[in-house]
């Protein structure tokens, strides 16, 4: 499996664009697909620079309906492929800090002009090895204490549309998250339950960990207890958290735009 970071908050290369957001290009032996699209056309620019042919995409996945993960879909100019997402991805939301609208820049109807929308709250096997988790159950002890968005009623938006992918490999599961608003430990537990696979070979993505509070400590403990082999941190995981996790766990890497992970 080969994973190329098309967009991330971090950028160590002057020849590539980046922004607050996330986008991956994932290639397995049989499929190639897009996971999230950032908030602009930056992922398209970077794909061209990195030699990634997005026209080879078999499908796309949207982890949730925040602007920094889905707004780049507006600029998709490839063939009309299936897009897997939770139906609540179109739910109205505003950023708690700024009060600005922070949802998708396209309606369901508009996005359906570019993609074949496959909306599911329940898990969907995209292929025999790739599972879209749908809506992820949240154990109270593993849930994030604070979420970043408010809903149309002005109260905190619980982000039920937050989903993830589990990919079955010979070495165990590779789990891909967008922001991990469901709590990364909950994501990993649910992936194991659905796939009947106890081994987690790698977890990669944004974890929405901002400080060294309980959710960060729980994740490190979870990885220790469950033998999570490889941890790749990106997007909404703060530098201080990345540094601490790197000290406490082995095989940890903080990703930036243009990096390639071989699994």
mmCIF file with all atom_site columns, C-alpha atoms in Angstrom, residues 101-182:
data_model
loop_
_atom_site.group_PDB
_atom_site.id
_atom_site.type_symbol
_atom_site.label_atom_id
_atom_site.label_alt_id
_atom_site.label_comp_id
_atom_site.label_asym_id
_atom_site.label_entity_id
_atom_site.label_seq_id
_atom_site.pdbx_PDB_ins_code
_atom_site.Cartn_x
_atom_site.Cartn_y
_atom_site.Cartn_z
_atom_site.occupancy
_atom_site.B_iso_or_equiv
_atom_site.pdbx_formal_charge
_atom_site.auth_seq_id
_atom_site.auth_comp_id
_atom_site.auth_asym_id
_atom_site.auth_atom_id
_atom_site.pdbx_PDB_model_num
ATOM 1  C CA . UNK A 1 101 ? -19.882 28.835 8.334   1.00 0.00 ? 101 UNK A CA 1
ATOM 2  C CA . UNK A 1 102 ? -17.604 25.766 8.284   1.00 0.00 ? 102 UNK A CA 1
ATOM 3  C CA . UNK A 1 103 ? -19.557 23.170 6.315   1.00 0.00 ? 103 UNK A CA 1
ATOM 4  C CA . UNK A 1 104 ? -19.351 22.107 2.690   1.00 0.00 ? 104 UNK A CA 1
ATOM 5  C CA . UNK A 1 105 ? -19.405 24.670 -0.107  1.00 0.00 ? 105 UNK A CA 1
ATOM 6  C CA . UNK A 1 106 ? -21.625 22.465 -2.274  1.00 0.00 ? 106 UNK A CA 1
ATOM 7  C CA . UNK A 1 107 ? -25.116 21.161 -1.723  1.00 0.00 ? 107 UNK A CA 1
ATOM 8  C CA . UNK A 1 108 ? -25.957 17.500 -2.116  1.00 0.00 ? 108 UNK A CA 1
ATOM 9  C CA . UNK A 1 109 ? -27.369 18.243 -5.545  1.00 0.00 ? 109 UNK A CA 1
ATOM 10 C CA . UNK A 1 110 ? -24.320 20.164 -6.675  1.00 0.00 ? 110 UNK A CA 1
ATOM 11 C CA . UNK A 1 111 ? -21.885 17.546 -5.453  1.00 0.00 ? 111 UNK A CA 1
ATOM 12 C CA . UNK A 1 112 ? -23.899 14.816 -7.156  1.00 0.00 ? 112 UNK A CA 1
ATOM 13 C CA . UNK A 1 113 ? -23.082 16.464 -10.483 1.00 0.00 ? 113 UNK A CA 1
ATOM 14 C CA . UNK A 1 114 ? -19.417 15.584 -9.931  1.00 0.00 ? 114 UNK A CA 1
ATOM 15 C CA . UNK A 1 115 ? -19.686 12.282 -8.028  1.00 0.00 ? 115 UNK A CA 1
ATOM 16 C CA . UNK A 1 116 ? -21.928 9.272  -7.605  1.00 0.00 ? 116 UNK A CA 1
ATOM 17 C CA . UNK A 1 117 ? -22.879 9.879  -3.982  1.00 0.00 ? 117 UNK A CA 1
ATOM 18 C CA . UNK A 1 118 ? -23.038 6.784  -1.776  1.00 0.00 ? 118 UNK A CA 1
ATOM 19 C CA . UNK A 1 119 ? -24.323 7.952  1.594   1.00 0.00 ? 119 UNK A CA 1
ATOM 20 C CA . UNK A 1 120 ? -24.423 5.545  4.499   1.00 0.00 ? 120 UNK A CA 1
ATOM 21 C CA . UNK A 1 121 ? -24.655 5.724  8.274   1.00 0.00 ? 121 UNK A CA 1
ATOM 22 C CA . UNK A 1 122 ? -24.014 2.000  8.408   1.00 0.00 ? 122 UNK A CA 1
ATOM 23 C CA . UNK A 1 123 ? -20.702 0.350  7.438   1.00 0.00 ? 123 UNK A CA 1
ATOM 24 C CA . UNK A 1 124 ? -20.078 -0.345 3.741   1.00 0.00 ? 124 UNK A CA 1
ATOM 25 C CA . UNK A 1 125 ? -17.532 -2.737 2.266   1.00 0.00 ? 125 UNK A CA 1
ATOM 26 C CA . UNK A 1 126 ? -16.239 -0.751 -0.705  1.00 0.00 ? 126 UNK A CA 1
ATOM 27 C CA . UNK A 1 127 ? -14.124 -3.733 -1.713  1.00 0.00 ? 127 UNK A CA 1
ATOM 28 C CA . UNK A 1 128 ? -13.509 -7.048 0.095   1.00 0.00 ? 128 UNK A CA 1
ATOM 29 C CA . UNK A 1 129 ? -10.551 -5.365 1.847   1.00 0.00 ? 129 UNK A CA 1
ATOM 30 C CA . UNK A 1 130 ? -11.701 -1.742 2.291   1.00 0.00 ? 130 UNK A CA 1
ATOM 31 C CA . UNK A 1 131 ? -14.418 -0.833 4.791   1.00 0.00 ? 131 UNK A CA 1
ATOM 32 C CA . UNK A 1 132 ? -16.111 2.566  5.159   1.00 0.00 ? 132 UNK A CA 1
ATOM 33 C CA . UNK A 1 133 ? -17.053 2.601  8.845   1.00 0.00 ? 133 UNK A CA 1
ATOM 34 C CA . UNK A 1 134 ? -20.134 4.802  8.619   1.00 0.00 ? 134 UNK A CA 1
ATOM 35 C CA . UNK A 1 135 ? -21.272 6.309  11.914  1.00 0.00 ? 135 UNK A CA 1
ATOM 36 C CA . UNK A 1 136 ? -18.868 5.349  14.693  1.00 0.00 ? 136 UNK A CA 1
ATOM 37 C CA . UNK A 1 137 ? -20.178 4.458  18.178  1.00 0.00 ? 137 UNK A CA 1
ATOM 38 C CA . UNK A 1 138 ? -18.565 6.521  20.926  1.00 0.00 ? 138 UNK A CA 1
ATOM 39 C CA . UNK A 1 139 ? -17.635 5.044  24.274  1.00 0.00 ? 139 UNK A CA 1
ATOM 40 C CA . UNK A 1 140 ? -17.762 7.863  26.796  1.00 0.00 ? 140 UNK A CA 1
ATOM 41 C CA . UNK A 1 141 ? -14.264 7.200  28.090  1.00 0.00 ? 141 UNK A CA 1
ATOM 42 C CA . UNK A 1 142 ? -12.793 7.494  24.601  1.00 0.00 ? 142 UNK A CA 1
ATOM 43 C CA . UNK A 1 143 ? -14.803 10.414 23.235  1.00 0.00 ? 143 UNK A CA 1
ATOM 44 C CA . UNK A 1 144 ? -13.255 13.848 22.696  1.00 0.00 ? 144 UNK A CA 1
ATOM 45 C CA . UNK A 1 145 ? -14.278 16.262 25.442  1.00 0.00 ? 145 UNK A CA 1
ATOM 46 C CA . UNK A 1 146 ? -14.620 19.280 23.130  1.00 0.00 ? 146 UNK A CA 1
ATOM 47 C CA . UNK A 1 147 ? -15.671 19.379 19.485  1.00 0.00 ? 147 UNK A CA 1
ATOM 48 C CA . UNK A 1 148 ? -14.911 22.367 17.221  1.00 0.00 ? 148 UNK A CA 1
ATOM 49 C CA . UNK A 1 149 ? -18.283 23.130 15.619  1.00 0.00 ? 149 UNK A CA 1
ATOM 50 C CA . UNK A 1 150 ? -21.714 24.438 16.552  1.00 0.00 ? 150 UNK A CA 1
ATOM 51 C CA . UNK A 1 151 ? -24.880 23.350 14.779  1.00 0.00 ? 151 UNK A CA 1
ATOM 52 C CA . UNK A 1 152 ? -27.703 25.422 13.344  1.00 0.00 ? 152 UNK A CA 1
ATOM 53 C CA . UNK A 1 153 ? -29.225 25.711 16.836  1.00 0.00 ? 153 UNK A CA 1
ATOM 54 C CA . UNK A 1 154 ? -26.057 27.319 18.210  1.00 0.00 ? 154 UNK A CA 1
ATOM 55 C CA . UNK A 1 155 ? -25.207 24.335 20.379  1.00 0.00 ? 155 UNK A CA 1
ATOM 56 C CA . UNK A 1 156 ? -22.176 22.095 19.956  1.00 0.00 ? 156 UNK A CA 1
ATOM 57 C CA . UNK A 1 157 ? -22.420 19.922 16.862  1.00 0.00 ? 157 UNK A CA 1
ATOM 58 C CA . UNK A 1 158 ? -21.667 16.309 17.772  1.00 0.00 ? 158 UNK A CA 1
ATOM 59 C CA . UNK A 1 159 ? -20.338 15.532 14.271  1.00 0.00 ? 159 UNK A CA 1
ATOM 60 C CA . UNK A 1 160 ? -22.003 12.133 13.800  1.00 0.00 ? 160 UNK A CA 1
ATOM 61 C CA . UNK A 1 161 ? -20.802 12.339 10.186  1.00 0.00 ? 161 UNK A CA 1
ATOM 62 C CA . UNK A 1 162 ? -17.204 11.716 11.316  1.00 0.00 ? 162 UNK A CA 1
ATOM 63 C CA . UNK A 1 163 ? -16.167 8.418  9.740   1.00 0.00 ? 163 UNK A CA 1
ATOM 64 C CA . UNK A 1 164 ? -13.011 6.555  8.746   1.00 0.00 ? 164 UNK A CA 1
ATOM 65 C CA . UNK A 1 165 ? -11.644 3.677  6.678   1.00 0.00 ? 165 UNK A CA 1
ATOM 66 C CA . UNK A 1 166 ? -10.301 0.282  7.681   1.00 0.00 ? 166 UNK A CA 1
ATOM 67 C CA . UNK A 1 167 ? -8.138  -1.565 5.163   1.00 0.00 ? 167 UNK A CA 1
ATOM 68 C CA . UNK A 1 168 ? -7.413  -5.247 5.706   1.00 0.00 ? 168 UNK A CA 1
ATOM 69 C CA . UNK A 1 169 ? -3.824  -6.336 5.057   1.00 0.00 ? 169 UNK A CA 1
ATOM 70 C CA . UNK A 1 170 ? -1.786  -9.456 5.801   1.00 0.00 ? 170 UNK A CA 1
ATOM 71 C CA . UNK A 1 171 ? -0.155  -7.625 8.725   1.00 0.00 ? 171 UNK A CA 1
ATOM 72 C CA . UNK A 1 172 ? -3.400  -6.348 10.228  1.00 0.00 ? 172 UNK A CA 1
ATOM 73 C CA . UNK A 1 173 ? -5.602  -3.291 9.781   1.00 0.00 ? 173 UNK A CA 1
ATOM 74 C CA . UNK A 1 174 ? -4.555  0.038  8.358   1.00 0.00 ? 174 UNK A CA 1
ATOM 75 C CA . UNK A 1 175 ? -7.003  2.631  9.717   1.00 0.00 ? 175 UNK A CA 1
ATOM 76 C CA . UNK A 1 176 ? -7.334  6.058  8.070   1.00 0.00 ? 176 UNK A CA 1
ATOM 77 C CA . UNK A 1 177 ? -8.992  8.970  9.879   1.00 0.00 ? 177 UNK A CA 1
ATOM 78 C CA . UNK A 1 178 ? -9.776  12.494 8.729   1.00 0.00 ? 178 UNK A CA 1
ATOM 79 C CA . UNK A 1 179 ? -10.017 14.297 12.073  1.00 0.00 ? 179 UNK A CA 1
ATOM 80 C CA . UNK A 1 180 ? -10.959 11.537 14.478  1.00 0.00 ? 180 UNK A CA 1
ATOM 81 C CA . UNK A 1 181 ? -13.824 13.557 15.982  1.00 0.00 ? 181 UNK A CA 1
ATOM 82 C CA . UNK A 1 182 ? -15.352 10.258 17.100  1.00 0.00 ? 182 UNK A CA 1
#
